[in-house]
C-alpha cells in the first residue's frame, strides 16, 4: 500500500479537527468561524462599526436630540418657532475668527407692574450682554397676555444711543401666548440711525430696504457702519413699556429670545428646524427604507432570475414576459396615481418600491444562471437526483451571492434617494422626516446659493455613509462567502 | 556536425506574483539542430508552456525573463529591442502554434481574411502575392483551396489545426514551436497531424519544438527529447536513448515511462509516482524531484544536480547518473 | 457464469435539429442521431469500456444509462428490471444504484462546497443518515475507501485546495457513498497528470474489488482502456462496431474502424520517428445528422465494396466466442 504523499502545493493543512457536534453548537461554531474570518477583513469591520453606529443612533434617538418629537412635527412651523432661522452649527464658532451670536433665552427681566383700576402699566428691561462679532438675526418677545395691550420696545446701546424698536397693539379676550418678533419693521429705523454716522458714499450705495437691522444696531457708530460694521460689544438694554387697558389685562412670564447665528449640532434651516434632530430622526427611516427595499427586491429578483434560467423553455419565456411588463411600467406615474387614491404613507412607498425594484438584478442573474446551469457540478447534482429547488437554492443561488450583495449594497442609497425624489413631488409621507426630504427642502430653498452648507452636506453625507456601510459589509461578506478568494 | 538553429543558454523566466516569485523556467539550457524535432515533455507545471512563450520573448505577464540567452541565427534575441524582435524574429525566424490555437480563430472572419491579416502584419505585398502564398501553404498542410472561403465554425478540429499550422509556416521560419498541437484532437486526426508535421519537416527542412505531456506522442514525433520537471531540465537525449530498450537515465523519466499505459503490451500493474509536482513558489532544496524520487540519496536533498553529459548527446541532471 | 447487470437493447437517442422556416413548412425533420441503436450486455463485477472518438455517442450512452437523458427508442434493463421509462420514485432509486464520475474533477464539484458537503449531499438528497454526525461518519468512511486519509484532513477543504488526483478521489468517494452497484466513469483520468493517473486507476480497481462494483469506463484512450478494462465496445457514429474482451479486440481486431484506431495510437517506443504512421482510413467523420447509407463507416473504409453501401447496415454478430463485429467483410481484411 503506498503512502499517501498527496498534499496540494503550498498548503500546510487545515488544522481543523472534526468532532461530533450537536445542531446548536454546530451553528455556534459555524458562527465563530465566520466571525474569525470576518474580523480579518478590515473594511468589513469598518462597515460593521459604521452599522453599529447607525443602530446606536436609532436606538438612542430620543436621548440625543433636543427635539424628541422632531419627526411628527417636521412640517409644523409652530414647533420650531423659537429657533433661529438659517443658523449655522455651534461648532462653527471654533473655526472662524468671527464669533456668531449664540442662541439665548433672556429670562427674569426687571419687570415693574403698576396696576390701577383702569389700566396696568408695565415697565420691563432685559439685559443682553453682547460679546460676539455677529449679532443675533432676530429677537422675539414672548409672554402670556390677556386683554388690550399697547407695547413699546426700545433698545439702549452701550454707547448710550437709544433705538426705537417698535410700537404694537395686541388684543385677546382670553389668555394667549404673546409672540412678537422685534426686527420686522426695524429696517428704516436702523437705516436712519446709520445715516447719522456713515459717509455719503456708503449711504447712497446701500438701499434702506436691504439693510440687516441688527447688524447696524449692534455695530459701532462710525463710518462704514452700513458696509463694514464693527461689532459694539457690551451690555444692551431692551426695554418693554406696555400699557394694558382694563384691570384684568396682564402680561406675564415674559422672556426674550435672542435668535443666534449659531444653533445646535447641525444648525437650522429656513423653517427654523433643528437639522441635527432631523438627520438623527431620519436615520431610522433611511435604514428601514434602504434595507427593506434592497433586501426584498434583490431576494425576489435573484430567485426570479435563477428560476427562469433554470427551467428554461416556456417557463423562462413566460417569466421574462412578466418581467418585461414590470420593467416597462414607469414607477413615478404609478406612484402619482397611487397617492391620488391612497394616503401617501411610507409603507405604501416601500411596498411600491419593492414591487418595482425587484426587476433590477433579474437580467444579469438570469444570464449568470444560464451559465451556471451548464456547469458540470449541476449535471452531477442531477445525476444524484437532486430536486429542482435544491439545485436552485443550494447550488445556483450561492454562486450569485457576491452579485446579490453588491446589488443590495448599491440599492440601499438608490432607495433612499428615490424616496427623497418622491418627497419632492409631495408624494412622500408627511408624517415622517427623511434625509431625502431635508435635501430637497434645501434644494428648493436654494441652500447652496445662500451658503447654507450645513443644510446640504450632512444629509448628503449620511446617505453616502450609509451606502458605504452596506457596500463595505457586502463586499467583505463576499470575501468570506466566496471560497475562491480565500488564501488559506 | 550539428547545425544549430536555436541555442538556449541558462534561460530563466520568473513570474512575479503578489504571492511571491514563481520559478517558472529555472536555468534551462538546450539546443535545436537543423531539420530535427526536439520534444519537450513534462507534466503540468513543469514549465514547458512558459518555455515556449519565452523562446519568442513573449512571457505571459507577470512573467519576466531575467537571465539567459536565446541565440537564433547568431543573434541573442533577448538583447534585441521589442520592435526588432517583432519585425525580424517572431514568425520570421521562430513561430509558434499555441495550445488551443485552433479554438482561437476569429469566428467572424473567413479563413482567408484571418490568414491574410496575419501575413500583412509582417509583409506588405501586393494582394496577389499574399494570396498565392496563403494558397500554397494551405495546400501544403493538406487542405483544398475552398477552405479559404469558409469560416472557422464550418471546419473540423483537424482542419482548424492544419490552418493554424499553415499560419505558423507561411513566413518560412526556421523553427516552429508547437504547444500541445494534438491534445484536443481525436486519435485518428492526431495521427494525421503527426504525419503532416513529419512531412513538413522533411519537405521544408524545418525544425520543430514539440511540447506535450504525452510521452507516447513524443516518441513518435521527436528526434531528441528534453524532459522537464519543476521548471528545470531533468534529461535530454535522442529518441533511442530515452525510449530505447536501454531505458532512460533520470529516475523521473523512468518512472514516467513506467506510468504510461501501453496498447500493445498487457501490463498487470502500472507504476505511479506518489505525490504531486512541487509548488514553484517555494521549490524544494537540492534536486527538485527528491521528494518523490524512489532512489533518493542524501546528496539529492541538499545539492542541485547540474545537467551533465553522461554519454554522447545524452544529458541528465541526477546525482545517480554520473 | 456471472449475471448480466445492465442490458441495452437497440437503445436510441435522437436530438431534433433546429429547422428553418422552409423546412417547417415542408414538414421535414432532421435528427442528430447521437446514439442510433446499440445493444450490449454488461456483467456484474466487470469493467466494461466504451471506446470511440468525439461525437461517437459514448458520452450520450453514459447519460442515458444515468437517466440524465430519456431514450428516443429501445430498452434498458438494469438488474433484470426494465428501466427504460421510470416514474419519480423508481427514478430516485435508479439514481442511487447508478452513479457517475465525471471527466473534469474540478468542475464536477460545486466550488463553494467543502468536501464534507460534497460527500454528504447525496445522503441528504436520498434522506439517508439521519443526523449530521451519522452523515459525517459515512463521509469519512467513503474517504477511507478512496485512500484519502486521515479523513479529517480533507473534509473541510474546498476543491481548489486539492490536487487533481485528490479531487477525483473525492468525486469517486461521492459516487460510493450511496453504495451503488454500477458506476459510469466518463474519462475520469484524462485531465489528471500522467504520473497520478495510474494511482487513480489503481484506486478505482481496488474499490471495485472491495465493493463488488461494475464500471462502465468511457474513454477515447485505447491504451488506458487496455490496462483498465475487461471488455470493450468500440463505437462509431452512434453504433457499436466491435465488442469483446479487450485483449481480443486489440490483438485480434476485426473491424476496419478499430484497426484504424489502433494504428493511430502512439506508443512510447523508439524507432518510430522517421516512419510515417499508416492509418487505414479515409476522409473525415460525417455529421451525426447526416448518416451515410448502408454501413455508416463505408465512406471512410479502405476495404469498402459495393455491398457495403448498397445493402442495409450490418448487424453486430458474434464471430468468435465473445467477440462481436458489425462488418460484412471482416474475414477478407487483414
mmCIF file of C-alpha atoms in Angstrom, chain A residues 65-398:
data_model
loop_
_atom_site.group_PDB
_atom_site.id
_atom_site.type_symbol
_atom_site.label_atom_id
_atom_site.label_comp_id
_atom_site.label_asym_id
_atom_site.label_seq_id
_atom_site.Cartn_x
_atom_site.Cartn_y
_atom_site.Cartn_z
ATOM 1 C CA UNK A 65 -31.673 65.120 20.193
ATOM 2 C CA UNK A 66 -33.031 68.269 21.799
ATOM 3 C CA UNK A 67 -36.339 67.980 19.950
ATOM 4 C CA UNK A 68 -37.572 64.418 20.508
ATOM 5 C CA UNK A 69 -40.753 64.921 18.534
ATOM 6 C CA UNK A 70 -38.966 66.309 15.529
ATOM 7 C CA UNK A 71 -40.357 63.584 13.310
ATOM 8 C CA UNK A 72 -44.015 64.218 13.912
ATOM 9 C CA UNK A 73 -43.636 67.963 13.900
ATOM 10 C CA UNK A 74 -41.375 68.374 10.958
ATOM 11 C CA UNK A 75 -43.973 70.196 8.929
ATOM 12 C CA UNK A 76 -45.352 72.104 11.903
ATOM 13 C CA UNK A 77 -43.929 75.600 11.890
ATOM 14 C CA UNK A 78 -45.061 76.481 15.373
ATOM 15 C CA UNK A 79 -42.994 73.675 16.899
ATOM 16 C CA UNK A 80 -39.838 75.366 15.721
ATOM 17 C CA UNK A 81 -40.691 78.976 16.126
ATOM 18 C CA UNK A 82 -38.291 79.592 18.938
ATOM 19 C CA UNK A 83 -35.310 78.581 16.885
ATOM 20 C CA UNK A 84 -33.195 80.897 14.803
ATOM 21 C CA UNK A 85 -33.567 80.804 11.091
ATOM 22 C CA UNK A 86 -30.703 79.562 8.896
ATOM 23 C CA UNK A 87 -28.360 79.304 11.821
ATOM 24 C CA UNK A 88 -25.036 77.594 11.392
ATOM 25 C CA UNK A 89 -23.876 74.829 13.730
ATOM 26 C CA UNK A 90 -22.447 75.987 17.057
ATOM 27 C CA UNK A 91 -19.022 74.494 16.471
ATOM 28 C CA UNK A 92 -18.516 76.761 13.507
ATOM 29 C CA UNK A 93 -17.548 79.425 16.027
ATOM 30 C CA UNK A 94 -14.478 77.392 16.926
ATOM 31 C CA UNK A 95 -13.157 77.556 13.434
ATOM 32 C CA UNK A 96 -13.641 81.126 12.475
ATOM 33 C CA UNK A 97 -12.351 84.316 13.912
ATOM 34 C CA UNK A 98 -15.748 85.940 13.979
ATOM 35 C CA UNK A 99 -17.979 84.560 16.636
ATOM 36 C CA UNK A 100 -21.613 84.342 15.770
ATOM 37 C CA UNK A 101 -24.084 85.146 18.473
ATOM 38 C CA UNK A 102 -25.283 82.179 20.385
ATOM 39 C CA UNK A 103 -28.975 81.409 20.678
ATOM 40 C CA UNK A 104 -30.027 82.725 24.052
ATOM 41 C CA UNK A 105 -33.089 82.907 26.195
ATOM 42 C CA UNK A 106 -33.172 86.030 28.357
ATOM 43 C CA UNK A 107 -35.393 85.304 31.291
ATOM 44 C CA UNK A 108 -36.199 87.119 34.524
ATOM 45 C CA UNK A 109 -36.004 90.664 33.381
ATOM 46 C CA UNK A 110 -36.606 93.610 35.599
ATOM 47 C CA UNK A 111 -40.315 93.768 35.489
ATOM 48 C CA UNK A 112 -42.263 96.540 37.191
ATOM 49 C CA UNK A 113 -46.006 96.242 37.124
ATOM 50 C CA UNK A 114 -48.194 99.106 38.312
ATOM 51 C CA UNK A 115 -51.827 98.354 38.463
ATOM 52 C CA UNK A 116 -54.560 100.930 38.667
ATOM 53 C CA UNK A 117 -58.279 100.477 38.384
ATOM 54 C CA UNK A 118 -58.403 101.413 34.768
ATOM 55 C CA UNK A 119 -55.154 100.234 33.363
ATOM 56 C CA UNK A 120 -51.976 98.376 34.104
ATOM 57 C CA UNK A 121 -48.623 99.840 33.362
ATOM 58 C CA UNK A 122 -45.695 97.564 32.806
ATOM 59 C CA UNK A 123 -42.076 98.549 32.538
ATOM 60 C CA UNK A 124 -39.622 95.803 31.835
ATOM 61 C CA UNK A 125 -35.994 95.693 30.968
ATOM 62 C CA UNK A 126 -33.872 92.871 29.594
ATOM 63 C CA UNK A 127 -30.114 92.996 29.820
ATOM 64 C CA UNK A 128 -28.334 91.443 26.874
ATOM 65 C CA UNK A 129 -24.612 91.016 27.142
ATOM 66 C CA UNK A 130 -23.285 91.060 23.612
ATOM 67 C CA UNK A 131 -19.736 89.737 23.230
ATOM 68 C CA UNK A 132 -19.837 88.390 19.714
ATOM 69 C CA UNK A 133 -18.853 89.581 16.300
ATOM 70 C CA UNK A 134 -22.055 88.704 14.536
ATOM 71 C CA UNK A 135 -25.260 89.822 16.209
ATOM 72 C CA UNK A 136 -28.424 87.768 16.578
ATOM 73 C CA UNK A 137 -30.515 87.579 13.488
ATOM 74 C CA UNK A 138 -33.703 88.325 15.361
ATOM 75 C CA UNK A 139 -35.194 88.962 18.760
ATOM 76 C CA UNK A 140 -38.550 87.654 19.840
ATOM 77 C CA UNK A 141 -40.521 88.827 22.826
ATOM 78 C CA UNK A 142 -42.682 86.187 24.372
ATOM 79 C CA UNK A 143 -45.162 86.359 27.207
ATOM 80 C CA UNK A 144 -48.580 85.239 28.327
ATOM 81 C CA UNK A 145 -51.043 88.048 27.949
ATOM 82 C CA UNK A 146 -54.674 88.898 28.127
ATOM 83 C CA UNK A 147 -56.592 91.975 27.282
ATOM 84 C CA UNK A 148 -55.962 95.101 25.265
ATOM 85 C CA UNK A 149 -52.281 95.902 25.442
ATOM 86 C CA UNK A 150 -50.150 98.500 23.758
ATOM 87 C CA UNK A 151 -46.421 97.862 23.732
ATOM 88 C CA UNK A 152 -43.471 99.969 23.029
ATOM 89 C CA UNK A 153 -39.986 98.477 22.737
ATOM 90 C CA UNK A 154 -36.753 100.368 22.723
ATOM 91 C CA UNK A 155 -33.118 99.332 22.820
ATOM 92 C CA UNK A 156 -30.278 101.131 24.564
ATOM 93 C CA UNK A 157 -26.769 100.529 23.330
ATOM 94 C CA UNK A 158 -23.646 100.537 25.498
ATOM 95 C CA UNK A 159 -22.672 103.841 23.930
ATOM 96 C CA UNK A 160 -25.889 105.385 25.156
ATOM 97 C CA UNK A 161 -27.737 105.569 21.871
ATOM 98 C CA UNK A 162 -31.345 104.529 22.044
ATOM 99 C CA UNK A 163 -33.215 103.000 19.201
ATOM 100 C CA UNK A 164 -36.973 102.778 18.965
ATOM 101 C CA UNK A 165 -37.670 99.266 18.027
ATOM 102 C CA UNK A 166 -41.409 99.049 17.656
ATOM 103 C CA UNK A 167 -44.891 100.022 18.787
ATOM 104 C CA UNK A 168 -47.549 97.410 18.730
ATOM 105 C CA UNK A 169 -51.052 96.697 19.997
ATOM 106 C CA UNK A 170 -52.331 93.342 20.783
ATOM 107 C CA UNK A 171 -55.751 92.265 21.830
ATOM 108 C CA UNK A 172 -57.075 88.998 23.131
ATOM 109 C CA UNK A 173 -60.064 88.098 25.278
ATOM 110 C CA UNK A 174 -58.541 85.145 26.963
ATOM 111 C CA UNK A 175 -55.053 84.251 27.920
ATOM 112 C CA UNK A 176 -52.939 83.574 24.891
ATOM 113 C CA UNK A 177 -49.310 83.419 24.050
ATOM 114 C CA UNK A 178 -47.756 86.697 23.037
ATOM 115 C CA UNK A 179 -45.154 86.287 20.320
ATOM 116 C CA UNK A 180 -43.625 89.433 18.918
ATOM 117 C CA UNK A 181 -40.621 89.437 16.620
ATOM 118 C CA UNK A 182 -38.783 92.675 17.133
ATOM 119 C CA UNK A 183 -36.998 93.044 13.848
ATOM 120 C CA UNK A 184 -39.950 93.149 11.490
ATOM 121 C CA UNK A 185 -40.114 96.875 10.877
ATOM 122 C CA UNK A 186 -36.719 97.838 12.009
ATOM 123 C CA UNK A 187 -35.101 98.455 8.653
ATOM 124 C CA UNK A 188 -35.977 102.118 8.354
ATOM 125 C CA UNK A 189 -35.087 102.905 11.908
ATOM 126 C CA UNK A 190 -31.744 101.195 11.630
ATOM 127 C CA UNK A 191 -31.018 102.875 8.317
ATOM 128 C CA UNK A 192 -31.820 106.285 9.685
ATOM 129 C CA UNK A 193 -29.599 105.636 12.640
ATOM 130 C CA UNK A 194 -26.767 104.633 10.384
ATOM 131 C CA UNK A 195 -27.183 107.664 8.186
ATOM 132 C CA UNK A 196 -26.115 109.821 11.084
ATOM 133 C CA UNK A 197 -22.709 108.215 11.196
ATOM 134 C CA UNK A 198 -21.778 106.903 7.814
ATOM 135 C CA UNK A 199 -20.392 108.815 4.882
ATOM 136 C CA UNK A 200 -22.344 109.860 1.865
ATOM 137 C CA UNK A 201 -20.790 107.304 -0.391
ATOM 138 C CA UNK A 202 -21.828 104.331 1.697
ATOM 139 C CA UNK A 203 -25.249 105.756 2.340
ATOM 140 C CA UNK A 204 -26.044 106.147 -1.296
ATOM 141 C CA UNK A 205 -24.696 102.724 -2.125
ATOM 142 C CA UNK A 206 -26.973 100.899 0.247
ATOM 143 C CA UNK A 207 -30.716 100.846 -0.044
ATOM 144 C CA UNK A 208 -32.761 101.121 3.109
ATOM 145 C CA UNK A 209 -34.795 98.031 2.409
ATOM 146 C CA UNK A 210 -31.718 95.880 2.086
ATOM 147 C CA UNK A 211 -30.107 96.555 5.439
ATOM 148 C CA UNK A 212 -29.959 93.941 8.132
ATOM 149 C CA UNK A 213 -31.150 95.974 11.095
ATOM 150 C CA UNK A 214 -29.417 94.135 13.879
ATOM 151 C CA UNK A 215 -26.097 94.233 12.071
ATOM 152 C CA UNK A 216 -26.293 98.024 12.355
ATOM 153 C CA UNK A 217 -27.783 98.228 15.802
ATOM 154 C CA UNK A 218 -25.051 96.114 17.293
ATOM 155 C CA UNK A 219 -22.245 97.885 15.450
ATOM 156 C CA UNK A 220 -20.024 100.763 16.378
ATOM 157 C CA UNK A 221 -21.412 104.114 15.420
ATOM 158 C CA UNK A 222 -18.844 105.174 12.934
ATOM 159 C CA UNK A 223 -18.086 105.397 9.279
ATOM 160 C CA UNK A 224 -18.574 102.178 7.426
ATOM 161 C CA UNK A 225 -21.414 101.073 9.679
ATOM 162 C CA UNK A 226 -23.509 100.245 6.646
ATOM 163 C CA UNK A 227 -20.946 98.396 4.607
ATOM 164 C CA UNK A 228 -18.441 97.083 7.083
ATOM 165 C CA UNK A 229 -19.842 97.190 10.573
ATOM 166 C CA UNK A 230 -17.579 96.628 13.532
ATOM 167 C CA UNK A 231 -19.276 94.980 16.499
ATOM 168 C CA UNK A 232 -20.008 97.076 19.544
ATOM 169 C CA UNK A 233 -19.618 94.747 22.442
ATOM 170 C CA UNK A 234 -21.132 95.397 25.786
ATOM 171 C CA UNK A 235 -24.379 95.409 27.703
ATOM 172 C CA UNK A 236 -27.528 96.269 25.838
ATOM 173 C CA UNK A 237 -30.811 97.090 27.477
ATOM 174 C CA UNK A 238 -34.051 96.159 25.824
ATOM 175 C CA UNK A 239 -36.908 97.929 27.458
ATOM 176 C CA UNK A 240 -40.501 96.913 27.146
ATOM 177 C CA UNK A 241 -43.059 99.539 28.122
ATOM 178 C CA UNK A 242 -46.602 98.391 27.963
ATOM 179 C CA UNK A 243 -49.971 99.734 28.890
ATOM 180 C CA UNK A 244 -52.812 97.345 29.291
ATOM 181 C CA UNK A 245 -56.352 98.630 29.450
ATOM 182 C CA UNK A 246 -58.665 97.199 31.995
ATOM 183 C CA UNK A 247 -57.952 95.630 35.289
ATOM 184 C CA UNK A 248 -57.997 92.095 34.145
ATOM 185 C CA UNK A 249 -55.350 92.617 31.487
ATOM 186 C CA UNK A 250 -51.866 91.331 32.174
ATOM 187 C CA UNK A 251 -48.570 90.408 30.653
ATOM 188 C CA UNK A 252 -46.892 87.574 32.500
ATOM 189 C CA UNK A 253 -43.973 85.183 32.187
ATOM 190 C CA UNK A 254 -42.063 87.384 29.841
ATOM 191 C CA UNK A 255 -38.855 86.285 28.183
ATOM 192 C CA UNK A 256 -36.799 87.418 25.266
ATOM 193 C CA UNK A 257 -35.237 85.144 22.695
ATOM 194 C CA UNK A 258 -32.055 86.317 21.050
ATOM 195 C CA UNK A 259 -32.005 84.240 17.879
ATOM 196 C CA UNK A 260 -28.407 83.227 17.490
ATOM 197 C CA UNK A 261 -26.307 82.960 14.413
ATOM 198 C CA UNK A 262 -25.353 79.551 15.537
ATOM 199 C CA UNK A 263 -27.540 76.841 16.929
ATOM 200 C CA UNK A 264 -27.303 73.181 17.691
ATOM 201 C CA UNK A 265 -25.024 70.496 16.308
ATOM 202 C CA UNK A 266 -26.030 70.919 12.724
ATOM 203 C CA UNK A 267 -27.651 74.335 12.610
ATOM 204 C CA UNK A 268 -31.144 75.135 11.398
ATOM 205 C CA UNK A 269 -32.859 75.574 8.111
ATOM 206 C CA UNK A 270 -35.105 78.247 6.684
ATOM 207 C CA UNK A 271 -38.066 76.942 8.595
ATOM 208 C CA UNK A 272 -36.044 77.119 11.781
ATOM 209 C CA UNK A 273 -35.946 73.347 12.118
ATOM 210 C CA UNK A 274 -33.062 71.863 14.045
ATOM 211 C CA UNK A 275 -31.212 69.849 11.461
ATOM 212 C CA UNK A 276 -29.448 67.600 13.935
ATOM 213 C CA UNK A 277 -32.813 66.382 15.173
ATOM 214 C CA UNK A 278 -33.947 65.972 11.633
ATOM 215 C CA UNK A 279 -30.960 63.989 10.487
ATOM 216 C CA UNK A 280 -30.968 61.744 13.524
ATOM 217 C CA UNK A 281 -34.671 61.083 13.212
ATOM 218 C CA UNK A 282 -34.220 60.373 9.559
ATOM 219 C CA UNK A 283 -31.711 57.633 10.276
ATOM 220 C CA UNK A 284 -34.256 55.058 11.208
ATOM 221 C CA UNK A 285 -36.312 55.723 8.147
ATOM 222 C CA UNK A 286 -33.289 55.639 5.911
ATOM 223 C CA UNK A 287 -32.255 52.332 7.378
ATOM 224 C CA UNK A 288 -35.727 50.957 7.051
ATOM 225 C CA UNK A 289 -36.371 52.146 3.535
ATOM 226 C CA UNK A 290 -32.955 51.255 2.294
ATOM 227 C CA UNK A 291 -32.630 47.858 3.905
ATOM 228 C CA UNK A 292 -36.112 46.637 3.379
ATOM 229 C CA UNK A 293 -36.341 47.693 -0.226
ATOM 230 C CA UNK A 294 -32.896 46.420 -1.070
ATOM 231 C CA UNK A 295 -33.372 43.102 0.680
ATOM 232 C CA UNK A 296 -36.781 42.308 -0.648
ATOM 233 C CA UNK A 297 -36.150 43.478 -4.170
ATOM 234 C CA UNK A 298 -32.847 41.679 -4.526
ATOM 235 C CA UNK A 299 -34.143 38.498 -2.920
ATOM 236 C CA UNK A 300 -37.162 38.403 -5.191
ATOM 237 C CA UNK A 301 -35.152 39.409 -8.228
ATOM 238 C CA UNK A 302 -32.466 36.808 -7.727
ATOM 239 C CA UNK A 303 -34.868 33.956 -7.117
ATOM 240 C CA UNK A 304 -36.918 35.028 -10.097
ATOM 241 C CA UNK A 305 -33.950 35.270 -12.417
ATOM 242 C CA UNK A 306 -32.413 31.988 -11.349
ATOM 243 C CA UNK A 307 -35.685 30.110 -11.595
ATOM 244 C CA UNK A 308 -36.307 31.444 -15.074
ATOM 245 C CA UNK A 309 -32.851 30.425 -16.226
ATOM 246 C CA UNK A 310 -33.057 27.019 -14.578
ATOM 247 C CA UNK A 311 -36.311 25.894 -16.103
ATOM 248 C CA UNK A 312 -35.776 27.438 -19.488
ATOM 249 C CA UNK A 313 -38.289 26.764 -22.218
ATOM 250 C CA UNK A 314 -41.723 28.234 -21.928
ATOM 251 C CA UNK A 315 -41.389 28.830 -18.178
ATOM 252 C CA UNK A 316 -38.467 31.100 -18.906
ATOM 253 C CA UNK A 317 -40.298 32.829 -21.733
ATOM 254 C CA UNK A 318 -43.336 33.411 -19.582
ATOM 255 C CA UNK A 319 -41.348 34.728 -16.657
ATOM 256 C CA UNK A 320 -39.392 37.067 -18.861
ATOM 257 C CA UNK A 321 -42.596 38.454 -20.329
ATOM 258 C CA UNK A 322 -43.832 39.146 -16.809
ATOM 259 C CA UNK A 323 -40.504 40.804 -16.103
ATOM 260 C CA UNK A 324 -40.763 42.950 -19.183
ATOM 261 C CA UNK A 325 -44.207 44.142 -18.181
ATOM 262 C CA UNK A 326 -42.879 45.313 -14.858
ATOM 263 C CA UNK A 327 -39.835 46.908 -16.363
ATOM 264 C CA UNK A 328 -41.813 48.934 -18.851
ATOM 265 C CA UNK A 329 -44.106 50.408 -16.239
ATOM 266 C CA UNK A 330 -42.651 53.698 -15.076
ATOM 267 C CA UNK A 331 -42.712 53.876 -11.338
ATOM 268 C CA UNK A 332 -43.334 57.582 -10.939
ATOM 269 C CA UNK A 333 -46.681 57.918 -12.736
ATOM 270 C CA UNK A 334 -47.920 54.859 -10.893
ATOM 271 C CA UNK A 335 -46.972 56.441 -7.617
ATOM 272 C CA UNK A 336 -48.686 59.667 -8.550
ATOM 273 C CA UNK A 337 -51.869 57.783 -9.297
ATOM 274 C CA UNK A 338 -51.459 55.793 -6.124
ATOM 275 C CA UNK A 339 -51.097 58.867 -3.992
ATOM 276 C CA UNK A 340 -54.231 60.277 -5.547
ATOM 277 C CA UNK A 341 -56.083 57.201 -4.423
ATOM 278 C CA UNK A 342 -54.474 56.410 -1.106
ATOM 279 C CA UNK A 343 -52.913 58.426 1.612
ATOM 280 C CA UNK A 344 -49.215 58.639 0.935
ATOM 281 C CA UNK A 345 -47.500 56.678 3.657
ATOM 282 C CA UNK A 346 -44.011 55.363 3.945
ATOM 283 C CA UNK A 347 -45.195 51.757 3.960
ATOM 284 C CA UNK A 348 -47.068 52.175 0.743
ATOM 285 C CA UNK A 349 -43.970 53.688 -0.709
ATOM 286 C CA UNK A 350 -41.789 50.814 0.412
ATOM 287 C CA UNK A 351 -44.231 48.284 -0.961
ATOM 288 C CA UNK A 352 -44.372 50.056 -4.279
ATOM 289 C CA UNK A 353 -40.608 50.298 -4.475
ATOM 290 C CA UNK A 354 -40.282 46.594 -3.760
ATOM 291 C CA UNK A 355 -42.831 45.820 -6.398
ATOM 292 C CA UNK A 356 -40.777 47.617 -8.986
ATOM 293 C CA UNK A 357 -37.208 47.388 -7.804
ATOM 294 C CA UNK A 358 -37.041 43.610 -7.985
ATOM 295 C CA UNK A 359 -36.605 43.836 -11.712
ATOM 296 C CA UNK A 360 -33.139 45.298 -11.293
ATOM 297 C CA UNK A 361 -30.980 42.222 -10.875
ATOM 298 C CA UNK A 362 -33.111 39.879 -12.968
ATOM 299 C CA UNK A 363 -31.419 40.142 -16.335
ATOM 300 C CA UNK A 364 -27.913 39.762 -15.020
ATOM 301 C CA UNK A 365 -28.894 36.993 -12.651
ATOM 302 C CA UNK A 366 -30.651 35.143 -15.419
ATOM 303 C CA UNK A 367 -27.657 35.232 -17.710
ATOM 304 C CA UNK A 368 -25.390 34.160 -14.887
ATOM 305 C CA UNK A 369 -27.839 31.399 -14.115
ATOM 306 C CA UNK A 370 -27.778 30.210 -17.710
ATOM 307 C CA UNK A 371 -24.028 29.846 -17.469
ATOM 308 C CA UNK A 372 -24.094 28.104 -14.129
ATOM 309 C CA UNK A 373 -26.723 25.707 -15.376
ATOM 310 C CA UNK A 374 -24.228 24.282 -17.844
ATOM 311 C CA UNK A 375 -21.603 23.583 -15.238
ATOM 312 C CA UNK A 376 -20.647 20.004 -14.600
ATOM 313 C CA UNK A 377 -21.484 20.086 -10.925
ATOM 314 C CA UNK A 378 -25.072 20.920 -11.783
ATOM 315 C CA UNK A 379 -25.111 17.884 -14.018
ATOM 316 C CA UNK A 380 -23.623 15.895 -11.151
ATOM 317 C CA UNK A 381 -26.406 17.129 -8.893
ATOM 318 C CA UNK A 382 -28.952 15.936 -11.443
ATOM 319 C CA UNK A 383 -27.209 12.604 -11.502
ATOM 320 C CA UNK A 384 -27.669 12.412 -7.751
ATOM 321 C CA UNK A 385 -31.378 13.070 -8.190
ATOM 322 C CA UNK A 386 -31.312 16.464 -6.540
ATOM 323 C CA UNK A 387 -34.661 18.224 -6.629
ATOM 324 C CA UNK A 388 -35.081 21.403 -8.656
ATOM 325 C CA UNK A 389 -35.381 23.566 -5.587
ATOM 326 C CA UNK A 390 -32.255 22.043 -4.142
ATOM 327 C CA UNK A 391 -30.281 22.829 -7.239
ATOM 328 C CA UNK A 392 -31.638 26.345 -7.403
ATOM 329 C CA UNK A 393 -31.155 27.218 -3.775
ATOM 330 C CA UNK A 394 -28.096 25.251 -2.809
ATOM 331 C CA UNK A 395 -26.092 25.266 -5.993
ATOM 332 C CA UNK A 396 -27.060 28.172 -8.164
ATOM 333 C CA UNK A 397 -28.030 30.959 -5.818
ATOM 334 C CA UNK A 398 -24.924 30.697 -3.616
#
